[in-house]
Each structure stands twice: as structure tokens, then as C-alpha cells.
PDB file of C-alpha atoms and ligand atoms in Angstrom:
ATOM      1  CA  UNK A 208      24.863   5.004  -5.475  1.00 53.00           C
ATOM      2  CA  UNK A 209      23.877   8.595  -4.610  1.00 52.00           C
ATOM      3  CA  UNK A 210      26.054  10.381  -2.047  1.00 68.00           C
ATOM      4  CA  UNK A 211      23.147  11.835  -0.245  1.00 86.00           C
ATOM      5  CA  UNK A 212      20.630   9.606   1.497  1.00 92.00           C
ATOM      6  CA  UNK A 213      17.244   9.003  -0.031  1.00 95.00           C
ATOM      7  CA  UNK A 214      14.606  10.873   1.959  1.00 96.00           C
ATOM      8  CA  UNK A 215      11.382   8.988   2.585  1.00 96.00           C
ATOM      9  CA  UNK A 216       8.643  11.486   3.416  1.00 97.00           C
ATOM     10  CA  UNK A 217       6.556   9.295   5.668  1.00 96.00           C
ATOM     11  CA  UNK A 218       3.044  10.205   6.670  1.00 96.00           C
ATOM     12  CA  UNK A 219       1.915   8.247   9.784  1.00 95.00           C
ATOM     13  CA  UNK A 220      -0.106   5.061   9.061  1.00 92.00           C
ATOM     14  CA  UNK A 221       0.211   5.351   5.322  1.00 95.00           C
ATOM     15  CA  UNK A 222       1.306   3.506   2.249  1.00 96.00           C
ATOM     16  CA  UNK A 223       4.786   4.759   2.812  1.00 96.00           C
ATOM     17  CA  UNK A 224       5.208   1.654   4.945  1.00 95.00           C
ATOM     18  CA  UNK A 225       5.763  -0.092   1.614  1.00 95.00           C
ATOM     19  CA  UNK A 226       8.886   2.010   1.035  1.00 95.00           C
ATOM     20  CA  UNK A 227      10.064   1.557   4.593  1.00 92.00           C
ATOM     21  CA  UNK A 228       9.830  -2.189   4.283  1.00 90.00           C
ATOM     22  CA  UNK A 229      11.736  -2.185   1.024  1.00 90.00           C
ATOM     23  CA  UNK A 230      14.556  -0.056   2.562  1.00 90.00           C
ATOM     24  CA  UNK A 231      14.435  -1.455   6.135  1.00 83.00           C
ATOM     25  CA  UNK A 232      17.269  -3.366   7.675  1.00 63.00           C
ATOM     26  CA  UNK A 233      15.026  -6.421   8.324  1.00 62.00           C
ATOM     27  CA  UNK A 234      13.990  -6.593   4.600  1.00 60.00           C
ATOM     28  CA  UNK A 235      15.187  -9.913   3.160  1.00 62.00           C
ATOM     29  CA  UNK A 236      16.790  -7.938   0.305  1.00 59.00           C
ATOM     30  CA  UNK A 237      18.691  -5.330   2.311  1.00 56.00           C
ATOM     31  CA  UNK A 238      22.058  -6.983   1.733  1.00 52.00           C
ATOM     32  CA  UNK A 239      21.606  -6.349  -1.917  1.00 54.00           C
ATOM     33  CA  UNK A 240      19.802  -3.036  -1.859  1.00 71.00           C
ATOM     34  CA  UNK A 241      21.951  -1.122   0.633  1.00 78.00           C
ATOM     35  CA  UNK A 242      20.392   2.306   0.051  1.00 87.00           C
ATOM     36  CA  UNK A 243      21.320   4.923   2.661  1.00 89.00           C
ATOM     37  CA  UNK A 244      18.057   6.636   3.600  1.00 92.00           C
ATOM     38  CA  UNK A 245      16.415   8.930   6.151  1.00 94.00           C
ATOM     39  CA  UNK A 246      12.835   9.041   7.199  1.00 95.00           C
ATOM     40  CA  UNK A 247      11.082  12.423   7.556  1.00 97.00           C
ATOM     41  CA  UNK A 248       7.932  11.932   9.554  1.00 97.00           C
ATOM     42  CA  UNK A 249       4.660  13.845   9.032  1.00 96.00           C
ATOM     43  CA  UNK A 250       1.541  13.833  11.194  1.00 96.00           C
ATOM     44  CA  UNK A 251      -1.919  13.753   9.636  1.00 95.00           C
ATOM     45  CA  UNK A 252      -3.959  16.949   9.695  1.00 92.00           C
ATOM     46  CA  UNK A 253      -7.785  17.127  10.206  1.00 89.00           C
ATOM     47  CA  UNK A 254      -9.875  14.553   8.353  1.00 82.00           C
ATOM     48  CA  UNK A 255      -6.809  12.321   8.045  1.00 86.00           C
ATOM     49  CA  UNK A 256      -5.381  14.686   5.390  1.00 90.00           C
ATOM     50  CA  UNK A 257      -1.695  15.057   4.680  1.00 93.00           C
ATOM     51  CA  UNK A 258      -0.234  18.271   6.118  1.00 95.00           C
ATOM     52  CA  UNK A 259       0.693  21.296   3.982  1.00 95.00           C
ATOM     53  CA  UNK A 260       4.407  20.413   4.314  1.00 95.00           C
ATOM     54  CA  UNK A 261       3.896  17.433   2.006  1.00 96.00           C
ATOM     55  CA  UNK A 262       2.500  19.764  -0.652  1.00 95.00           C
ATOM     56  CA  UNK A 263       5.832  21.542  -0.479  1.00 95.00           C
ATOM     57  CA  UNK A 264       7.543  18.246  -1.423  1.00 97.00           C
ATOM     58  CA  UNK A 265       5.162  17.245  -4.262  1.00 97.00           C
ATOM     59  CA  UNK A 266       2.222  19.113  -5.811  1.00 96.00           C
ATOM     60  CA  UNK A 267      -0.240  16.371  -4.953  1.00 96.00           C
ATOM     61  CA  UNK A 268       0.820  16.387  -1.267  1.00 94.00           C
ATOM     62  CA  UNK A 269       0.352  12.588  -0.835  1.00 95.00           C
ATOM     63  CA  UNK A 270       2.404   9.962   0.920  1.00 96.00           C
ATOM     64  CA  UNK A 271       4.620   8.207   0.062  1.00 97.00           C
ATOM     65  CA  UNK A 272       6.975  10.516  -1.756  1.00 98.00           C
ATOM     66  CA  UNK A 273      10.740  10.280  -1.786  1.00 98.00           C
ATOM     67  CA  UNK A 274      13.524  12.691  -2.751  1.00 97.00           C
ATOM     68  CA  UNK A 275      16.751  11.268  -4.094  1.00 97.00           C
ATOM     69  CA  UNK A 276      19.075  14.195  -4.710  1.00 95.00           C
ATOM     70  CA  UNK A 277      17.291  16.388  -7.282  1.00 96.00           C
ATOM     71  CA  UNK A 278      14.763  13.667  -8.098  1.00 97.00           C
ATOM     72  CA  UNK A 279      11.310  13.579  -6.473  1.00 98.00           C
ATOM     73  CA  UNK A 280       9.202  10.432  -6.948  1.00 98.00           C
ATOM     74  CA  UNK A 281       5.559  10.053  -5.780  1.00 98.00           C
ATOM     75  CA  UNK A 282       3.158   7.069  -6.102  1.00 98.00           C
ATOM     76  CA  UNK A 283       4.182   4.063  -4.088  1.00 98.00           C
ATOM     77  CA  UNK A 284       4.328   1.726  -7.074  1.00 98.00           C
ATOM     78  CA  UNK A 285       6.551   4.130  -8.949  1.00 98.00           C
ATOM     79  CA  UNK A 286       8.761   4.593  -5.961  1.00 98.00           C
ATOM     80  CA  UNK A 287       9.195   0.839  -5.435  1.00 96.00           C
ATOM     81  CA  UNK A 288      10.011   0.348  -9.121  1.00 96.00           C
ATOM     82  CA  UNK A 289      12.420   3.345  -9.103  1.00 96.00           C
ATOM     83  CA  UNK A 290      14.349   2.136  -6.038  1.00 94.00           C
ATOM     84  CA  UNK A 291      14.638  -1.423  -7.330  1.00 93.00           C
ATOM     85  CA  UNK A 292      15.594  -0.201 -10.820  1.00 92.00           C
ATOM     86  CA  UNK A 293      18.186   2.193  -9.486  1.00 92.00           C
ATOM     87  CA  UNK A 294      19.591   0.332  -6.522  1.00 89.00           C
ATOM     88  CA  UNK A 295      18.459  -3.294  -6.834  1.00 84.00           C
ATOM     89  CA  UNK A 296      18.671  -4.035 -10.544  1.00 73.00           C
ATOM     90  CA  UNK A 297      20.007  -7.528 -11.178  1.00 74.00           C
ATOM     91  CA  UNK A 298      19.872  -8.013  -7.390  1.00 75.00           C
ATOM     92  CA  UNK A 299      16.193  -8.328  -6.596  1.00 85.00           C
ATOM     93  CA  UNK A 300      15.571 -11.283  -8.784  1.00 86.00           C
ATOM     94  CA  UNK A 301      12.213 -11.982 -10.388  1.00 93.00           C
ATOM     95  CA  UNK A 302      11.933 -15.543 -11.594  1.00 94.00           C
ATOM     96  CA  UNK A 303      11.211 -15.709 -15.337  1.00 96.00           C
ATOM     97  CA  UNK A 304       8.133 -17.848 -14.672  1.00 96.00           C
ATOM     98  CA  UNK A 305       6.789 -15.204 -12.177  1.00 97.00           C
ATOM     99  CA  UNK A 306       7.607 -12.170 -14.336  1.00 97.00           C
ATOM    100  CA  UNK A 307       3.960 -11.464 -15.285  1.00 98.00           C
ATOM    101  CA  UNK A 308       2.684 -12.174 -11.713  1.00 98.00           C
ATOM    102  CA  UNK A 309       5.215  -9.640 -10.454  1.00 98.00           C
ATOM    103  CA  UNK A 310       3.994  -6.968 -12.902  1.00 98.00           C
ATOM    104  CA  UNK A 311       0.383  -7.809 -12.142  1.00 98.00           C
ATOM    105  CA  UNK A 312       0.655  -7.798  -8.363  1.00 98.00           C
ATOM    106  CA  UNK A 313       2.767  -4.668  -8.395  1.00 98.00           C
ATOM    107  CA  UNK A 314      -0.068  -2.735 -10.066  1.00 98.00           C
ATOM    108  CA  UNK A 315      -3.198  -4.603  -8.803  1.00 98.00           C
ATOM    109  CA  UNK A 316      -3.152  -3.312  -5.183  1.00 98.00           C
ATOM    110  CA  UNK A 317      -3.376   0.408  -6.094  1.00 98.00           C
ATOM    111  CA  UNK A 318      -5.384  -0.120  -9.274  1.00 98.00           C
ATOM    112  CA  UNK A 319      -8.033  -2.517  -7.913  1.00 98.00           C
ATOM    113  CA  UNK A 320      -7.998  -3.256  -4.212  1.00 98.00           C
ATOM    114  CA  UNK A 321      -7.100   0.050  -2.485  1.00 98.00           C
ATOM    115  CA  UNK A 322     -10.012   1.953  -4.190  1.00 97.00           C
ATOM    116  CA  UNK A 323     -12.472  -0.515  -2.588  1.00 97.00           C
ATOM    117  CA  UNK A 324     -10.750  -0.195   0.801  1.00 97.00           C
ATOM    118  CA  UNK A 325     -10.843   3.562   0.583  1.00 95.00           C
ATOM    119  CA  UNK A 326     -14.572   3.370  -0.283  1.00 95.00           C
ATOM    120  CA  UNK A 327     -15.146   1.216   2.814  1.00 95.00           C
ATOM    121  CA  UNK A 328     -13.235   3.779   4.965  1.00 94.00           C
ATOM    122  CA  UNK A 329     -15.231   6.681   3.500  1.00 94.00           C
ATOM    123  CA  UNK A 330     -18.558   4.953   4.098  1.00 94.00           C
ATOM    124  CA  UNK A 331     -17.520   4.609   7.701  1.00 93.00           C
ATOM    125  CA  UNK A 332     -16.381   8.223   8.025  1.00 92.00           C
ATOM    126  CA  UNK A 333     -19.295   9.911   6.209  1.00 94.00           C
ATOM    127  CA  UNK A 334     -21.899   9.469   8.985  1.00 95.00           C
ATOM    128  CA  UNK A 335     -19.588  11.178  11.451  1.00 93.00           C
ATOM    129  CA  UNK A 336     -19.537  14.235   9.156  1.00 92.00           C
ATOM    130  CA  UNK A 337     -23.268  14.869   8.824  1.00 95.00           C
ATOM    131  CA  UNK A 338     -25.546  16.739  11.265  1.00 96.00           C
ATOM    132  CA  UNK A 339     -26.223  14.664  14.418  1.00 96.00           C
ATOM    133  CA  UNK A 340     -29.934  14.591  13.683  1.00 96.00           C
ATOM    134  CA  UNK A 341     -29.682  12.558  10.518  1.00 96.00           C
ATOM    135  CA  UNK A 342     -26.540  10.625  11.526  1.00 96.00           C
ATOM    136  CA  UNK A 343     -28.328   7.350  12.536  1.00 96.00           C
ATOM    137  CA  UNK A 344     -30.115   7.314   9.185  1.00 96.00           C
ATOM    138  CA  UNK A 345     -27.015   8.020   7.149  1.00 97.00           C
ATOM    139  CA  UNK A 346     -25.106   5.439   9.148  1.00 96.00           C
ATOM    140  CA  UNK A 347     -27.766   2.798   8.415  1.00 96.00           C
ATOM    141  CA  UNK A 348     -27.826   3.683   4.676  1.00 96.00           C
ATOM    142  CA  UNK A 349     -24.033   3.556   4.283  1.00 95.00           C
ATOM    143  CA  UNK A 350     -23.725   0.362   6.333  1.00 95.00           C
ATOM    144  CA  UNK A 351     -26.326  -1.285   4.048  1.00 96.00           C
ATOM    145  CA  UNK A 352     -24.591  -0.099   0.874  1.00 95.00           C
ATOM    146  CA  UNK A 353     -21.236  -1.300   2.280  1.00 95.00           C
ATOM    147  CA  UNK A 354     -22.560  -4.745   3.036  1.00 94.00           C
ATOM    148  CA  UNK A 355     -24.215  -5.014  -0.388  1.00 95.00           C
ATOM    149  CA  UNK A 356     -21.524  -3.563  -2.619  1.00 93.00           C
ATOM    150  CA  UNK A 357     -18.131  -3.169  -0.860  1.00 96.00           C
ATOM    151  CA  UNK A 358     -17.792  -6.294   1.263  1.00 95.00           C
ATOM    152  CA  UNK A 359     -18.678  -8.738  -1.487  1.00 96.00           C
ATOM    153  CA  UNK A 360     -16.133  -7.037  -3.770  1.00 97.00           C
ATOM    154  CA  UNK A 361     -13.436  -7.294  -1.038  1.00 97.00           C
ATOM    155  CA  UNK A 362     -14.342 -10.986  -0.490  1.00 97.00           C
ATOM    156  CA  UNK A 363     -13.794 -11.590  -4.185  1.00 97.00           C
ATOM    157  CA  UNK A 364     -10.381  -9.976  -4.021  1.00 98.00           C
ATOM    158  CA  UNK A 365      -9.578 -11.938  -0.877  1.00 97.00           C
ATOM    159  CA  UNK A 366     -10.391 -15.250  -2.536  1.00 96.00           C
ATOM    160  CA  UNK A 367      -8.363 -14.302  -5.588  1.00 97.00           C
ATOM    161  CA  UNK A 368      -5.324 -13.289  -3.507  1.00 97.00           C
ATOM    162  CA  UNK A 369      -5.513 -16.413  -1.318  1.00 96.00           C
ATOM    163  CA  UNK A 370      -5.783 -18.726  -4.242  1.00 96.00           C
ATOM    164  CA  UNK A 371      -2.767 -17.093  -5.920  1.00 97.00           C
ATOM    165  CA  UNK A 372      -0.713 -17.430  -2.718  1.00 96.00           C
ATOM    166  CA  UNK A 373      -1.782 -21.022  -2.395  1.00 94.00           C
ATOM    167  CA  UNK A 374      -0.189 -21.617  -5.820  1.00 96.00           C
ATOM    168  CA  UNK A 375       3.078 -19.760  -5.217  1.00 95.00           C
ATOM    169  CA  UNK A 376       3.323 -20.934  -1.575  1.00 92.00           C
ATOM    170  CA  UNK A 377       5.257 -17.873  -0.638  1.00 91.00           C
ATOM    171  CA  UNK A 378       6.068 -14.641  -2.378  1.00 95.00           C
ATOM    172  CA  UNK A 379       3.761 -13.283  -5.091  1.00 97.00           C
ATOM    173  CA  UNK A 380       6.150 -13.917  -8.009  1.00 97.00           C
ATOM    174  CA  UNK A 381       6.923 -17.403  -6.676  1.00 96.00           C
ATOM    175  CA  UNK A 382      10.666 -16.858  -6.139  1.00 93.00           C
ATOM    176  CA  UNK A 383      12.850 -17.214  -2.965  1.00 90.00           C
ATOM    177  CA  UNK A 384      12.760 -13.434  -2.144  1.00 89.00           C
ATOM    178  CA  UNK A 385      10.167 -10.668  -2.118  1.00 92.00           C
ATOM    179  CA  UNK A 386       9.861  -8.650  -5.290  1.00 94.00           C
ATOM    180  CA  UNK A 387       8.087  -5.348  -6.054  1.00 95.00           C
ATOM    181  CA  UNK A 388       4.757  -7.257  -5.945  1.00 97.00           C
ATOM    182  CA  UNK A 389       5.293  -8.173  -2.295  1.00 96.00           C
ATOM    183  CA  UNK A 390       6.431  -4.713  -1.295  1.00 95.00           C
ATOM    184  CA  UNK A 391       3.162  -3.344  -2.789  1.00 97.00           C
ATOM    185  CA  UNK A 392       0.836  -6.129  -1.653  1.00 98.00           C
ATOM    186  CA  UNK A 393       1.884  -6.437   1.972  1.00 96.00           C
ATOM    187  CA  UNK A 394       0.473  -3.041   2.965  1.00 96.00           C
ATOM    188  CA  UNK A 395      -2.772  -3.812   1.142  1.00 98.00           C
ATOM    189  CA  UNK A 396      -3.096  -7.156   2.920  1.00 97.00           C
ATOM    190  CA  UNK A 397      -2.535  -5.427   6.223  1.00 95.00           C
ATOM    191  CA  UNK A 398      -5.278  -2.936   5.496  1.00 96.00           C
ATOM    192  CA  UNK A 399      -7.627  -5.675   4.276  1.00 96.00           C
ATOM    193  CA  UNK A 400      -7.054  -7.637   7.494  1.00 95.00           C
ATOM    194  CA  UNK A 401      -7.779  -4.496   9.519  1.00 93.00           C
ATOM    195  CA  UNK A 402     -10.863  -3.243   7.565  1.00 93.00           C
ATOM    196  CA  UNK A 403     -12.335  -6.526   6.311  1.00 93.00           C
ATOM    197  CA  UNK A 404     -10.771  -9.508   8.020  1.00 92.00           C
ATOM    198  CA  UNK A 405     -13.641 -11.723   6.764  1.00 91.00           C
ATOM    199  CA  UNK A 406     -12.406 -11.071   3.182  1.00 93.00           C
ATOM    200  CA  UNK A 407      -9.054 -12.757   3.907  1.00 90.00           C
ATOM    201  CA  UNK A 408     -10.359 -15.639   6.019  1.00 82.00           C
ATOM    202  CA  UNK A 409      -7.395 -18.023   5.514  1.00 80.00           C
ATOM    203  CA  UNK A 410      -4.697 -15.442   5.983  1.00 80.00           C
ATOM    204  CA  UNK A 411      -6.408 -13.887   9.068  1.00 73.00           C
ATOM    205  CA  UNK A 412      -6.837 -17.400  10.576  1.00 74.00           C
ATOM    206  CA  UNK A 413      -3.108 -18.119  10.199  1.00 71.00           C
ATOM    207  CA  UNK A 414      -1.962 -14.902  11.921  1.00 65.00           C
TER     208      UNK A 414
HETATM  209  N1  LIG B 177      -1.879   5.786  -5.184  1.00 68.62           N
HETATM  210  C1  LIG B 177      -1.116   6.571  -4.261  1.00 68.62           C
HETATM  211  C2  LIG B 177      -1.995   6.892  -3.081  1.00 68.62           C
HETATM  212  C3  LIG B 177      -1.383   7.939  -2.192  1.00 68.62           C
HETATM  213  C4  LIG B 177      -2.275   8.258  -0.987  1.00 68.62           C
HETATM  214  O1  LIG B 177      -3.492   8.436  -1.147  1.00 68.62           O
HETATM  215  N2  LIG B 177      -1.713   8.347   0.213  1.00 68.62           N
HETATM  216  C5  LIG B 177      -2.480   8.643   1.380  1.00 68.62           C
HETATM  217  C6  LIG B 177      -1.901   7.958   2.579  1.00 68.62           C
HETATM  218  S1  LIG B 177      -1.990   6.244   2.528  1.00 68.62           S
HETATM  219  C7  LIG B 177      -2.418  10.113   1.656  1.00 68.62           C
HETATM  220  O2  LIG B 177      -1.420  10.746   1.446  1.00 68.62           O
HETATM  221  N3  LIG B 177      -3.475  10.628   2.330  1.00 68.62           N
HETATM  222  C8  LIG B 177      -3.556  11.951   2.786  1.00 68.62           C
HETATM  223  C9  LIG B 177      -4.314  12.889   1.872  1.00 68.62           C
HETATM  224  O3  LIG B 177      -4.902  12.409   0.922  1.00 68.62           O
HETATM  225  O4  LIG B 177      -4.321  14.080   2.190  1.00 68.62           O
HETATM  226  C10 LIG B 177       0.131   5.794  -3.829  1.00 68.62           C
HETATM  227  O5  LIG B 177       0.092   4.524  -3.949  1.00 68.62           O
HETATM  228  O6  LIG B 177       1.119   6.358  -3.453  1.00 68.62           O
END
């Protein structure tokens, strides 16, 4: 256990919520993890960008990023795996039968779902950034492309996720506690429900 607390550099409304859930006192695994940590909050700059101060922490200036003594770790999946490996090894149990699901659903949200969600957000933001005269036309074009390309893709992801959860009937790896897959997927599900609730019809209905 490090003497100094882990610093979570938390940009508002960002993927660093994954790290906060993993470390938070209401996390089902806290008893085991017990990592002292502090949260350093950052506000978004113009165009939802991270502020300069985050570039001082890591060269890519993205959130989340953590510092643990001399070690700086960026990329939410890497941070979740680092914290579990360093502080939760042998404690956050992954059932043998769910080992591959855990690996898969730890990497799938950033590798496959978030890029589509970011695309949807960009399509929404682009019209607001063009001259007012052509804005209605650009809005109509991007809305059409979104409906044709992005939404069907998100619906496919939604069906895939819901059918997996119907099999495990709980956490993504099928065990009694959340694992790295859940810490990664929860934020992505939240964003999906916010940006494309129709893609997660069953989950949205049960909320
Ligand atoms: N794949 C990275 C994505 C990091 C990322 O794009 N973070 C967003 C917040 S959710 C960010 O820092 N946005 C501000 C910016 O790009 O300037 C991860 O999972 O950590």
C-alpha cells in the first residue's frame, strides 16, 4: 500500500467516473480495495476540451488520469487494471468461467462502443459550429447520417449487451461482485442511456 494517496484527476462529466466508482466507499469491493485516494477536480474548457492543467499531468491531457506516487497512469481501462492489480489482486475475484467475458468487456467499451457514442456527440455538435446560414442544412445532413449509420450501430451494441446481461443475470463476468468489466461498462451504459436510450430498450425500461 502506498503511503501517499492516489490522486484521481477528475474532469467533470467524464470517464473518470469509472475510477471514482472503483475507489468509492459505496463500491461493493471497497472493503477489499481500501485505497486511500484524493480527487482533484477539473472543469472543461471551451468545446468541452480538457483544460491545460491536465496536459501538465499527462502529455495527452485526457481524463481520467491518476498519479500514484511517482507513477502516472492514463487510459481508463489501464487505470482500472492497474488499481485492481496493485491493490485488489486476489481480492476482486473473477470467476474462472467468466475470465474471458471479463477481459472482453473490459476492452470492448473503449474499443467498440465509445467511438460510436463520440461520433453521435460530434454529429450533434458540428451544426452548432458552422456559419448560421448553412446550419439548418448541415443539421439535416448530420441528423440523416446519424439515423442511417450511428443509431443502427448503437442498437446492435445494445442488443448484444442486453443479451449478455440476460445470460449472466448480474455482473458482466457472472460472479457475485463487479470486476474490471463492470467498472468499465457502467459509464458506457450511462452514456448510451443518455445519448441513445432506444439502443438499450430493456435496461432503460427497468430504470
Ligand atoms: N480512451 C480514453 C479516452 C479519454 C477521453 O477522451 N477522455 C475525455 C473525457 S470522457 C476527455 O478527456 N476529453 C477532453 C478532451 O479531449 O480534451 C480513456 O478511456 O481514458
